[in-house]
Amino acid sequence: MYFAFTIAGSEATGGAGYQVDLKTFQQLGVYGSGALTCIVSMDPDNNWNHRFVPVPPTVIHDQIQAALRSQTIRTTKVGMLGHPDTIRVVADALKSQEWDNVVLDPVLICKGQEPGQALDTDNALRTQVLPLATVTTPNLFEAQTLSGMDSITTVEELVEAAKRIAAQGPRYVVAKGGVDLPGEDAVDVLWDGQAATIYRAKKVGREKVSGAGCTLAAAITAELAKGKNIHQAVKIAKDMVTIGILHRVSAHTPFDTIYQGAYTEGTPAPTTTETLS
Ligand code: PXL
């Protein structure tokens, strides 16, 4: 049996966060467990804005303690943290044991939070958790923020951003262009410290789909837990996301959501890869 852990927030509709992580792990044949960092309840009477409640730090500590004592787990994903006190307790927990893989989805701000508090949170994430990550998966906005670049509009700039983020600690950076990077393809780049690999799949429409980033990071986590290398893990994760978007679930929320169940091993793979020297 393969095991993976997630430290993430609940998003009750099932379109993001902890729920997505466990569905993704299960779909890829990995036994999932995890700790909740916060609870997000979108408000249907107020444009589906996010109502955010942090879980008390002692409770986060206790969940992680229980799970990590119940099994030997050496691979974890870190998703939404959302509060400086949460970041402190999660950083301490990550330092409490050895990990083979710590996959950080650097969720920077949750809609509905005060910008001042978000800045504290961004800085705490960058200084306390980013250096502990072995892999991080910023989207275009997060790549720009974490790299300090003014703008990212080309694949070359996305690679540059990934290199700058790798200089802050993580061994591998998967920077995601998504629908926001101009062009026909949804492009992700993997910087592995020596070379950039470009992963491409045709964009499926131009609308964002909820849960794409969570699914990608969770799928990378699951594949690493199964012993795949980072290049294999990113390829499978992007295939899963692309197929999940093709088979997306519509909802009354502003965005459709990915269906993780559409991907099984052996599904024809939509992603092409190219390594730049
Ligand atoms: O997609 C980022 C994300 C992660 N985790 C939780 C969320 C969201 C976005 O809504 O609510 C809990």
PDB file of C-alpha atoms and ligand atoms in Angstrom:
ATOM      1  CA  MET A   1       0.000   0.000   0.000  1.00  0.00           C
ATOM      2  CA  TYR A   2       1.182   3.495  -0.808  1.00  0.00           C
ATOM      3  CA  PHE A   3       0.406   6.349   1.595  1.00  0.00           C
ATOM      4  CA  ALA A   4       0.189  10.094   1.110  1.00  0.00           C
ATOM      5  CA  PHE A   5      -0.787  12.866   3.476  1.00  0.00           C
ATOM      6  CA  THR A   6      -2.380  16.240   2.857  1.00  0.00           C
ATOM      7  CA  ILE A   7      -2.351  19.359   4.994  1.00  0.00           C
ATOM      8  CA  ALA A   8      -5.122  21.434   3.447  1.00  0.00           C
ATOM      9  CA  GLY A   9      -8.350  23.342   3.835  1.00  0.00           C
ATOM     10  CA  SER A  10     -11.887  22.045   3.407  1.00  0.00           C
ATOM     11  CA  GLU A  11     -13.927  23.486   0.555  1.00  0.00           C
ATOM     12  CA  ALA A  12     -17.371  22.067   1.118  1.00  0.00           C
ATOM     13  CA  THR A  13     -18.599  21.915  -2.487  1.00  0.00           C
ATOM     14  CA  GLY A  14     -15.907  19.333  -3.263  1.00  0.00           C
ATOM     15  CA  GLY A  15     -14.331  21.491  -5.957  1.00  0.00           C
ATOM     16  CA  ALA A  16     -11.068  22.356  -4.219  1.00  0.00           C
ATOM     17  CA  GLY A  17      -8.876  21.675  -1.222  1.00  0.00           C
ATOM     18  CA  TYR A  18      -8.852  18.644   1.059  1.00  0.00           C
ATOM     19  CA  GLN A  19     -11.758  16.930  -0.712  1.00  0.00           C
ATOM     20  CA  VAL A  20      -9.951  17.116  -4.059  1.00  0.00           C
ATOM     21  CA  ASP A  21      -6.722  15.838  -2.536  1.00  0.00           C
ATOM     22  CA  LEU A  22      -8.298  12.698  -1.098  1.00  0.00           C
ATOM     23  CA  LYS A  23     -10.292  11.995  -4.296  1.00  0.00           C
ATOM     24  CA  THR A  24      -7.122  12.356  -6.347  1.00  0.00           C
ATOM     25  CA  PHE A  25      -5.082  10.106  -4.070  1.00  0.00           C
ATOM     26  CA  GLN A  26      -7.784   7.436  -4.163  1.00  0.00           C
ATOM     27  CA  GLN A  27      -8.117   7.620  -7.950  1.00  0.00           C
ATOM     28  CA  LEU A  28      -4.371   7.045  -8.320  1.00  0.00           C
ATOM     29  CA  GLY A  29      -4.320   4.081  -5.933  1.00  0.00           C
ATOM     30  CA  VAL A  30      -2.845   5.794  -2.892  1.00  0.00           C
ATOM     31  CA  TYR A  31      -4.243   5.606   0.649  1.00  0.00           C
ATOM     32  CA  GLY A  32      -4.874   9.198   1.707  1.00  0.00           C
ATOM     33  CA  SER A  33      -4.977  10.827   5.098  1.00  0.00           C
ATOM     34  CA  GLY A  34      -4.690  14.407   6.177  1.00  0.00           C
ATOM     35  CA  ALA A  35      -5.144  17.340   8.500  1.00  0.00           C
ATOM     36  CA  LEU A  36      -7.561  20.235   8.008  1.00  0.00           C
ATOM     37  CA  THR A  37      -6.051  23.716   8.249  1.00  0.00           C
ATOM     38  CA  CYS A  38      -9.168  25.797   7.619  1.00  0.00           C
ATOM     39  CA  ILE A  39     -12.771  25.582   6.529  1.00  0.00           C
ATOM     40  CA  VAL A  40     -13.949  27.520   3.490  1.00  0.00           C
ATOM     41  CA  SER A  41     -17.721  27.819   2.962  1.00  0.00           C
ATOM     42  CA  MET A  42     -18.598  29.744  -0.172  1.00  0.00           C
ATOM     43  CA  ASP A  43     -21.583  32.068   0.255  1.00  0.00           C
ATOM     44  CA  PRO A  44     -24.289  31.395  -2.351  1.00  0.00           C
ATOM     45  CA  ASP A  45     -26.098  34.599  -1.304  1.00  0.00           C
ATOM     46  CA  ASN A  46     -23.009  36.773  -1.803  1.00  0.00           C
ATOM     47  CA  ASN A  47     -21.459  35.853  -5.183  1.00  0.00           C
ATOM     48  CA  TRP A  48     -20.029  32.653  -3.725  1.00  0.00           C
ATOM     49  CA  ASN A  49     -17.442  34.687  -1.800  1.00  0.00           C
ATOM     50  CA  HIS A  50     -15.291  32.667   0.546  1.00  0.00           C
ATOM     51  CA  ARG A  51     -16.130  32.509   4.231  1.00  0.00           C
ATOM     52  CA  PHE A  52     -12.863  31.444   5.856  1.00  0.00           C
ATOM     53  CA  VAL A  53     -12.439  29.945   9.319  1.00  0.00           C
ATOM     54  CA  PRO A  54      -8.975  28.825  10.454  1.00  0.00           C
ATOM     55  CA  VAL A  55      -8.671  25.635  12.494  1.00  0.00           C
ATOM     56  CA  PRO A  56      -6.960  26.377  15.852  1.00  0.00           C
ATOM     57  CA  PRO A  57      -3.198  25.636  15.725  1.00  0.00           C
ATOM     58  CA  THR A  58      -3.388  23.097  18.561  1.00  0.00           C
ATOM     59  CA  VAL A  59      -6.022  21.155  16.614  1.00  0.00           C
ATOM     60  CA  ILE A  60      -3.864  21.186  13.483  1.00  0.00           C
ATOM     61  CA  HIS A  61      -0.960  19.896  15.557  1.00  0.00           C
ATOM     62  CA  ASP A  62      -3.084  17.132  17.063  1.00  0.00           C
ATOM     63  CA  GLN A  63      -4.434  15.960  13.696  1.00  0.00           C
ATOM     64  CA  ILE A  64      -0.940  15.748  12.202  1.00  0.00           C
ATOM     65  CA  GLN A  65       0.348  13.942  15.288  1.00  0.00           C
ATOM     66  CA  ALA A  66      -2.457  11.369  15.162  1.00  0.00           C
ATOM     67  CA  ALA A  67      -2.054  10.640  11.477  1.00  0.00           C
ATOM     68  CA  LEU A  68       1.729  10.473  11.422  1.00  0.00           C
ATOM     69  CA  ARG A  69       1.762   8.140  14.415  1.00  0.00           C
ATOM     70  CA  SER A  70      -0.885   5.902  12.820  1.00  0.00           C
ATOM     71  CA  GLN A  71       1.177   5.142   9.699  1.00  0.00           C
ATOM     72  CA  THR A  72       4.678   5.712   8.393  1.00  0.00           C
ATOM     73  CA  ILE A  73       4.096   8.460   5.845  1.00  0.00           C
ATOM     74  CA  ARG A  74       6.974  10.065   3.961  1.00  0.00           C
ATOM     75  CA  THR A  75       5.117  12.043   1.298  1.00  0.00           C
ATOM     76  CA  THR A  76       2.828  14.992   1.888  1.00  0.00           C
ATOM     77  CA  LYS A  77       1.059  17.713   0.018  1.00  0.00           C
ATOM     78  CA  VAL A  78       0.624  21.130   1.598  1.00  0.00           C
ATOM     79  CA  GLY A  79      -2.347  23.119   0.301  1.00  0.00           C
ATOM     80  CA  MET A  80      -4.134  26.155   1.656  1.00  0.00           C
ATOM     81  CA  LEU A  81      -2.835  27.395   5.014  1.00  0.00           C
ATOM     82  CA  GLY A  82      -4.298  30.890   5.025  1.00  0.00           C
ATOM     83  CA  HIS A  83      -3.114  32.271   8.370  1.00  0.00           C
ATOM     84  CA  PRO A  84       0.322  33.046   9.892  1.00  0.00           C
ATOM     85  CA  ASP A  85      -0.434  30.977  13.017  1.00  0.00           C
ATOM     86  CA  THR A  86      -1.331  28.009  10.796  1.00  0.00           C
ATOM     87  CA  ILE A  87       1.891  28.389   8.859  1.00  0.00           C
ATOM     88  CA  ARG A  88       3.938  28.330  12.058  1.00  0.00           C
ATOM     89  CA  VAL A  89       2.393  25.087  13.330  1.00  0.00           C
ATOM     90  CA  VAL A  90       2.609  23.409   9.911  1.00  0.00           C
ATOM     91  CA  ALA A  91       6.270  24.397   9.484  1.00  0.00           C
ATOM     92  CA  ASP A  92       7.020  22.913  12.912  1.00  0.00           C
ATOM     93  CA  ALA A  93       5.166  19.709  12.033  1.00  0.00           C
ATOM     94  CA  LEU A  94       7.055  19.378   8.741  1.00  0.00           C
ATOM     95  CA  LYS A  95      10.329  19.687  10.653  1.00  0.00           C
ATOM     96  CA  SER A  96       9.291  17.006  13.151  1.00  0.00           C
ATOM     97  CA  GLN A  97      10.131  14.096  10.838  1.00  0.00           C
ATOM     98  CA  GLU A  98      12.034  13.203   7.658  1.00  0.00           C
ATOM     99  CA  TRP A  99      10.104  13.407   4.367  1.00  0.00           C
ATOM    100  CA  ASP A 100      10.873  12.010   0.935  1.00  0.00           C
ATOM    101  CA  ASN A 101       8.529  14.489  -0.739  1.00  0.00           C
ATOM    102  CA  VAL A 102       6.849  17.696   0.432  1.00  0.00           C
ATOM    103  CA  VAL A 103       4.721  19.076  -2.404  1.00  0.00           C
ATOM    104  CA  LEU A 104       3.685  22.668  -1.688  1.00  0.00           C
ATOM    105  CA  ASP A 105       0.806  24.228  -3.595  1.00  0.00           C
ATOM    106  CA  PRO A 106       1.576  27.833  -2.611  1.00  0.00           C
ATOM    107  CA  VAL A 107      -2.019  29.055  -2.285  1.00  0.00           C
ATOM    108  CA  LEU A 108      -1.333  32.722  -1.588  1.00  0.00           C
ATOM    109  CA  ILE A 109      -4.590  34.397  -0.712  1.00  0.00           C
ATOM    110  CA  CYS A 110      -8.105  33.214  -0.303  1.00  0.00           C
ATOM    111  CA  LYS A 111     -10.716  35.560  -1.693  1.00  0.00           C
ATOM    112  CA  GLY A 112     -12.514  37.286   1.174  1.00  0.00           C
ATOM    113  CA  GLN A 113      -9.446  37.828   3.338  1.00  0.00           C
ATOM    114  CA  GLU A 114      -8.111  41.240   4.356  1.00  0.00           C
ATOM    115  CA  PRO A 115      -5.139  42.228   2.132  1.00  0.00           C
ATOM    116  CA  GLY A 116      -3.030  43.218   5.169  1.00  0.00           C
ATOM    117  CA  GLN A 117      -3.449  39.819   6.711  1.00  0.00           C
ATOM    118  CA  ALA A 118      -2.837  38.188   3.348  1.00  0.00           C
ATOM    119  CA  LEU A 119       0.529  39.924   3.070  1.00  0.00           C
ATOM    120  CA  ASP A 120       1.578  38.527   6.452  1.00  0.00           C
ATOM    121  CA  THR A 121       0.429  35.125   5.256  1.00  0.00           C
ATOM    122  CA  ASP A 122       2.322  35.368   1.957  1.00  0.00           C
ATOM    123  CA  ASN A 123       5.523  36.341   3.725  1.00  0.00           C
ATOM    124  CA  ALA A 124       5.179  33.599   6.326  1.00  0.00           C
ATOM    125  CA  LEU A 125       4.587  31.002   3.593  1.00  0.00           C
ATOM    126  CA  ARG A 126       7.626  32.173   1.647  1.00  0.00           C
ATOM    127  CA  THR A 127       9.993  32.253   4.608  1.00  0.00           C
ATOM    128  CA  GLN A 128       8.760  29.281   6.695  1.00  0.00           C
ATOM    129  CA  VAL A 129       7.272  26.671   4.356  1.00  0.00           C
ATOM    130  CA  LEU A 130       8.745  27.247   0.873  1.00  0.00           C
ATOM    131  CA  PRO A 131      12.281  26.317   2.061  1.00  0.00           C
ATOM    132  CA  LEU A 132      10.931  22.986   3.416  1.00  0.00           C
ATOM    133  CA  ALA A 133       9.243  22.017   0.121  1.00  0.00           C
ATOM    134  CA  THR A 134      10.882  19.548  -2.250  1.00  0.00           C
ATOM    135  CA  VAL A 135       8.383  20.470  -4.980  1.00  0.00           C
ATOM    136  CA  THR A 136       6.248  23.594  -5.388  1.00  0.00           C
ATOM    137  CA  THR A 137       3.499  24.219  -7.925  1.00  0.00           C
ATOM    138  CA  PRO A 138       2.809  27.972  -8.330  1.00  0.00           C
ATOM    139  CA  ASN A 139       0.197  29.194 -10.788  1.00  0.00           C
ATOM    140  CA  LEU A 140       0.990  32.220 -12.944  1.00  0.00           C
ATOM    141  CA  PHE A 141       0.028  34.752 -10.267  1.00  0.00           C
ATOM    142  CA  GLU A 142       1.898  32.878  -7.537  1.00  0.00           C
ATOM    143  CA  ALA A 143       4.937  32.408  -9.809  1.00  0.00           C
ATOM    144  CA  GLN A 144       5.020  36.139 -10.433  1.00  0.00           C
ATOM    145  CA  THR A 145       4.683  36.968  -6.736  1.00  0.00           C
ATOM    146  CA  LEU A 146       7.210  34.416  -5.485  1.00  0.00           C
ATOM    147  CA  SER A 147       9.771  35.201  -8.219  1.00  0.00           C
ATOM    148  CA  GLY A 148       9.366  38.977  -7.870  1.00  0.00           C
ATOM    149  CA  MET A 149       9.004  39.318 -11.651  1.00  0.00           C
ATOM    150  CA  ASP A 150       6.927  42.211 -13.050  1.00  0.00           C
ATOM    151  CA  SER A 151       5.031  40.065 -15.536  1.00  0.00           C
ATOM    152  CA  ILE A 152       5.083  36.606 -17.097  1.00  0.00           C
ATOM    153  CA  THR A 153       3.715  36.409 -20.631  1.00  0.00           C
ATOM    154  CA  THR A 154       5.955  33.833 -22.333  1.00  0.00           C
ATOM    155  CA  VAL A 155       7.152  30.284 -21.676  1.00  0.00           C
ATOM    156  CA  GLU A 156      10.711  31.633 -21.340  1.00  0.00           C
ATOM    157  CA  GLU A 157       9.582  33.992 -18.574  1.00  0.00           C
ATOM    158  CA  LEU A 158       7.745  31.132 -16.857  1.00  0.00           C
ATOM    159  CA  VAL A 159      11.006  29.140 -16.862  1.00  0.00           C
ATOM    160  CA  GLU A 160      12.863  32.135 -15.435  1.00  0.00           C
ATOM    161  CA  ALA A 161      10.269  32.446 -12.659  1.00  0.00           C
ATOM    162  CA  ALA A 162      10.645  28.727 -11.851  1.00  0.00           C
ATOM    163  CA  LYS A 163      14.439  29.132 -11.571  1.00  0.00           C
ATOM    164  CA  ARG A 164      14.070  32.112  -9.237  1.00  0.00           C
ATOM    165  CA  ILE A 165      11.664  30.203  -7.009  1.00  0.00           C
ATOM    166  CA  ALA A 166      13.979  27.164  -6.937  1.00  0.00           C
ATOM    167  CA  ALA A 167      16.692  29.496  -5.606  1.00  0.00           C
ATOM    168  CA  GLN A 168      14.489  29.931  -2.503  1.00  0.00           C
ATOM    169  CA  GLY A 169      14.698  26.263  -1.542  1.00  0.00           C
ATOM    170  CA  PRO A 170      12.524  23.766  -3.436  1.00  0.00           C
ATOM    171  CA  ARG A 171      14.418  21.216  -5.509  1.00  0.00           C
ATOM    172  CA  TYR A 172      11.705  21.112  -8.185  1.00  0.00           C
ATOM    173  CA  VAL A 173       9.413  23.909  -9.338  1.00  0.00           C
ATOM    174  CA  VAL A 174       6.357  23.242 -11.501  1.00  0.00           C
ATOM    175  CA  ALA A 175       5.179  26.657 -12.739  1.00  0.00           C
ATOM    176  CA  LYS A 176       1.725  26.578 -14.327  1.00  0.00           C
ATOM    177  CA  GLY A 177       0.711  28.820 -17.207  1.00  0.00           C
ATOM    178  CA  GLY A 178      -2.891  27.631 -17.257  1.00  0.00           C
ATOM    179  CA  VAL A 179      -5.426  29.619 -19.269  1.00  0.00           C
ATOM    180  CA  ASP A 180      -3.725  32.909 -18.286  1.00  0.00           C
ATOM    181  CA  LEU A 181      -0.511  32.409 -20.278  1.00  0.00           C
ATOM    182  CA  PRO A 182      -1.206  33.538 -23.870  1.00  0.00           C
ATOM    183  CA  GLY A 183      -1.291  30.814 -26.537  1.00  0.00           C
ATOM    184  CA  GLU A 184      -3.218  27.777 -27.758  1.00  0.00           C
ATOM    185  CA  ASP A 185      -1.751  25.384 -25.200  1.00  0.00           C
ATOM    186  CA  ALA A 186      -1.954  25.114 -21.424  1.00  0.00           C
ATOM    187  CA  VAL A 187       1.763  25.045 -20.609  1.00  0.00           C
ATOM    188  CA  ASP A 188       3.433  23.940 -17.378  1.00  0.00           C
ATOM    189  CA  VAL A 189       7.190  24.027 -16.896  1.00  0.00           C
ATOM    190  CA  LEU A 190       9.260  21.845 -14.585  1.00  0.00           C
ATOM    191  CA  TRP A 191      12.610  23.239 -13.494  1.00  0.00           C
ATOM    192  CA  ASP A 192      14.652  20.396 -11.954  1.00  0.00           C
ATOM    193  CA  GLY A 193      17.785  22.359 -11.121  1.00  0.00           C
ATOM    194  CA  GLN A 194      19.445  21.551 -14.446  1.00  0.00           C
ATOM    195  CA  ALA A 195      16.919  21.641 -17.224  1.00  0.00           C
ATOM    196  CA  ALA A 196      13.443  22.886 -17.977  1.00  0.00           C
ATOM    197  CA  THR A 197      10.844  20.444 -19.256  1.00  0.00           C
ATOM    198  CA  ILE A 198       7.832  21.943 -21.002  1.00  0.00           C
ATOM    199  CA  TYR A 199       4.496  20.117 -20.690  1.00  0.00           C
ATOM    200  CA  ARG A 200       1.799  21.105 -23.163  1.00  0.00           C
ATOM    201  CA  ALA A 201      -1.840  20.176 -23.683  1.00  0.00           C
ATOM    202  CA  LYS A 202      -4.412  22.012 -25.803  1.00  0.00           C
ATOM    203  CA  LYS A 203      -6.399  24.501 -23.731  1.00  0.00           C
ATOM    204  CA  VAL A 204      -9.928  23.235 -23.059  1.00  0.00           C
ATOM    205  CA  GLY A 205     -11.816  26.490 -23.555  1.00  0.00           C
ATOM    206  CA  ARG A 206     -10.596  29.697 -21.939  1.00  0.00           C
ATOM    207  CA  GLU A 207     -12.509  29.531 -18.647  1.00  0.00           C
ATOM    208  CA  LYS A 208     -10.835  28.587 -15.407  1.00  0.00           C
ATOM    209  CA  VAL A 209     -12.024  25.370 -13.804  1.00  0.00           C
ATOM    210  CA  SER A 210     -12.022  24.953 -10.052  1.00  0.00           C
ATOM    211  CA  GLY A 211      -9.696  22.365  -8.559  1.00  0.00           C
ATOM    212  CA  ALA A 212      -7.140  22.189 -11.368  1.00  0.00           C
ATOM    213  CA  GLY A 213      -4.251  23.352  -9.187  1.00  0.00           C
ATOM    214  CA  CYS A 214      -5.271  21.178  -6.239  1.00  0.00           C
ATOM    215  CA  THR A 215      -5.619  18.135  -8.483  1.00  0.00           C
ATOM    216  CA  LEU A 216      -2.255  18.700 -10.178  1.00  0.00           C
ATOM    217  CA  ALA A 217      -0.361  19.005  -6.895  1.00  0.00           C
ATOM    218  CA  ALA A 218      -2.239  16.081  -5.310  1.00  0.00           C
ATOM    219  CA  ALA A 219      -1.566  13.866  -8.344  1.00  0.00           C
ATOM    220  CA  ILE A 220       2.145  14.748  -8.286  1.00  0.00           C
ATOM    221  CA  THR A 221       2.118  13.871  -4.573  1.00  0.00           C
ATOM    222  CA  ALA A 222       0.413  10.507  -5.185  1.00  0.00           C
ATOM    223  CA  GLU A 223       2.761   9.535  -8.003  1.00  0.00           C
ATOM    224  CA  LEU A 224       5.846  10.480  -5.989  1.00  0.00           C
ATOM    225  CA  ALA A 225       4.464   8.399  -3.105  1.00  0.00           C
ATOM    226  CA  LYS A 226       4.290   5.468  -5.550  1.00  0.00           C
ATOM    227  CA  GLY A 227       7.980   5.947  -6.378  1.00  0.00           C
ATOM    228  CA  LYS A 228       7.672   7.683  -9.734  1.00  0.00           C
ATOM    229  CA  ASN A 229      10.289  10.307 -10.527  1.00  0.00           C
ATOM    230  CA  ILE A 230       9.314  13.954 -10.784  1.00  0.00           C
ATOM    231  CA  HIS A 231       9.191  13.978 -14.598  1.00  0.00           C
ATOM    232  CA  GLN A 232       6.830  10.976 -14.689  1.00  0.00           C
ATOM    233  CA  ALA A 233       4.751  12.395 -11.842  1.00  0.00           C
ATOM    234  CA  VAL A 234       4.201  15.771 -13.528  1.00  0.00           C
ATOM    235  CA  LYS A 235       3.263  14.092 -16.826  1.00  0.00           C
ATOM    236  CA  ILE A 236       0.637  11.852 -15.202  1.00  0.00           C
ATOM    237  CA  ALA A 237      -0.682  14.758 -13.120  1.00  0.00           C
ATOM    238  CA  LYS A 238      -1.136  16.971 -16.162  1.00  0.00           C
ATOM    239  CA  ASP A 239      -2.850  14.157 -18.070  1.00  0.00           C
ATOM    240  CA  MET A 240      -5.211  13.692 -15.134  1.00  0.00           C
ATOM    241  CA  VAL A 241      -5.995  17.417 -14.932  1.00  0.00           C
ATOM    242  CA  THR A 242      -6.572  17.756 -18.683  1.00  0.00           C
ATOM    243  CA  ILE A 243      -8.870  14.724 -18.804  1.00  0.00           C
ATOM    244  CA  GLY A 244     -10.595  15.898 -15.624  1.00  0.00           C
ATOM    245  CA  ILE A 245     -11.301  19.264 -17.283  1.00  0.00           C
ATOM    246  CA  LEU A 246     -12.620  17.569 -20.430  1.00  0.00           C
ATOM    247  CA  HIS A 247     -15.047  15.654 -18.194  1.00  0.00           C
ATOM    248  CA  ARG A 248     -15.746  18.538 -15.852  1.00  0.00           C
ATOM    249  CA  VAL A 249     -18.734  18.742 -13.549  1.00  0.00           C
ATOM    250  CA  SER A 250     -20.944  21.788 -13.953  1.00  0.00           C
ATOM    251  CA  ALA A 251     -22.288  23.523 -10.881  1.00  0.00           C
ATOM    252  CA  HIS A 252     -24.270  26.576  -9.802  1.00  0.00           C
ATOM    253  CA  THR A 253     -20.980  28.103  -8.599  1.00  0.00           C
ATOM    254  CA  PRO A 254     -19.119  30.541 -10.922  1.00  0.00           C
ATOM    255  CA  PHE A 255     -16.726  27.801 -12.081  1.00  0.00           C
ATOM    256  CA  ASP A 256     -17.139  24.230 -13.217  1.00  0.00           C
ATOM    257  CA  THR A 257     -15.050  21.707 -11.326  1.00  0.00           C
ATOM    258  CA  ILE A 258     -12.667  18.952 -12.351  1.00  0.00           C
ATOM    259  CA  TYR A 259     -13.790  15.325 -12.250  1.00  0.00           C
ATOM    260  CA  GLN A 260     -10.872  13.261 -10.955  1.00  0.00           C
ATOM    261  CA  GLY A 261     -12.708  10.029 -11.712  1.00  0.00           C
ATOM    262  CA  ALA A 262     -12.325  10.495 -15.471  1.00  0.00           C
ATOM    263  CA  TYR A 263      -8.634   9.550 -15.389  1.00  0.00           C
ATOM    264  CA  THR A 264      -7.472   5.983 -15.138  1.00  0.00           C
ATOM    265  CA  GLU A 265      -4.080   4.511 -15.935  1.00  0.00           C
ATOM    266  CA  GLY A 266      -3.879   3.832 -19.640  1.00  0.00           C
ATOM    267  CA  THR A 267      -6.248   6.662 -20.618  1.00  0.00           C
ATOM    268  CA  PRO A 268      -4.830   8.143 -23.862  1.00  0.00           C
ATOM    269  CA  ALA A 269      -2.438  10.877 -22.721  1.00  0.00           C
ATOM    270  CA  PRO A 270      -3.064  14.413 -23.996  1.00  0.00           C
ATOM    271  CA  THR A 271       0.226  15.909 -22.708  1.00  0.00           C
ATOM    272  CA  THR A 272       3.362  16.323 -24.829  1.00  0.00           C
ATOM    273  CA  THR A 273       6.763  17.033 -23.290  1.00  0.00           C
ATOM    274  CA  GLU A 274       9.945  18.679 -24.493  1.00  0.00           C
ATOM    275  CA  THR A 275      13.139  19.202 -22.481  1.00  0.00           C
ATOM    276  CA  LEU A 276      15.106  22.363 -23.142  1.00  0.00           C
ATOM    277  CA  SER A 277      18.873  22.139 -22.726  1.00  0.00           C
TER     278      SER A 277
HETATM  279  O1  PXL B   1      -7.789  26.308  -5.183  1.00  0.00           O
HETATM  280  C1  PXL B   1      -7.243  26.814  -4.048  1.00  0.00           C
HETATM  281  C2  PXL B   1      -7.969  26.398  -2.820  1.00  0.00           C
HETATM  282  C3  PXL B   1      -7.361  25.502  -1.967  1.00  0.00           C
HETATM  283  N1  PXL B   1      -7.932  25.100  -0.828  1.00  0.00           N
HETATM  284  C4  PXL B   1      -9.157  25.542  -0.468  1.00  0.00           C
HETATM  285  C5  PXL B   1      -9.839  26.434  -1.276  1.00  0.00           C
HETATM  286  C6  PXL B   1      -9.241  26.873  -2.487  1.00  0.00           C
HETATM  287  C7  PXL B   1      -9.949  27.781  -3.365  1.00  0.00           C
HETATM  288  O2  PXL B   1     -11.112  27.987  -3.255  1.00  0.00           O
HETATM  289  O3  PXL B   1     -11.055  26.873  -0.908  1.00  0.00           O
HETATM  290  C8  PXL B   1      -9.759  25.060   0.803  1.00  0.00           C
END
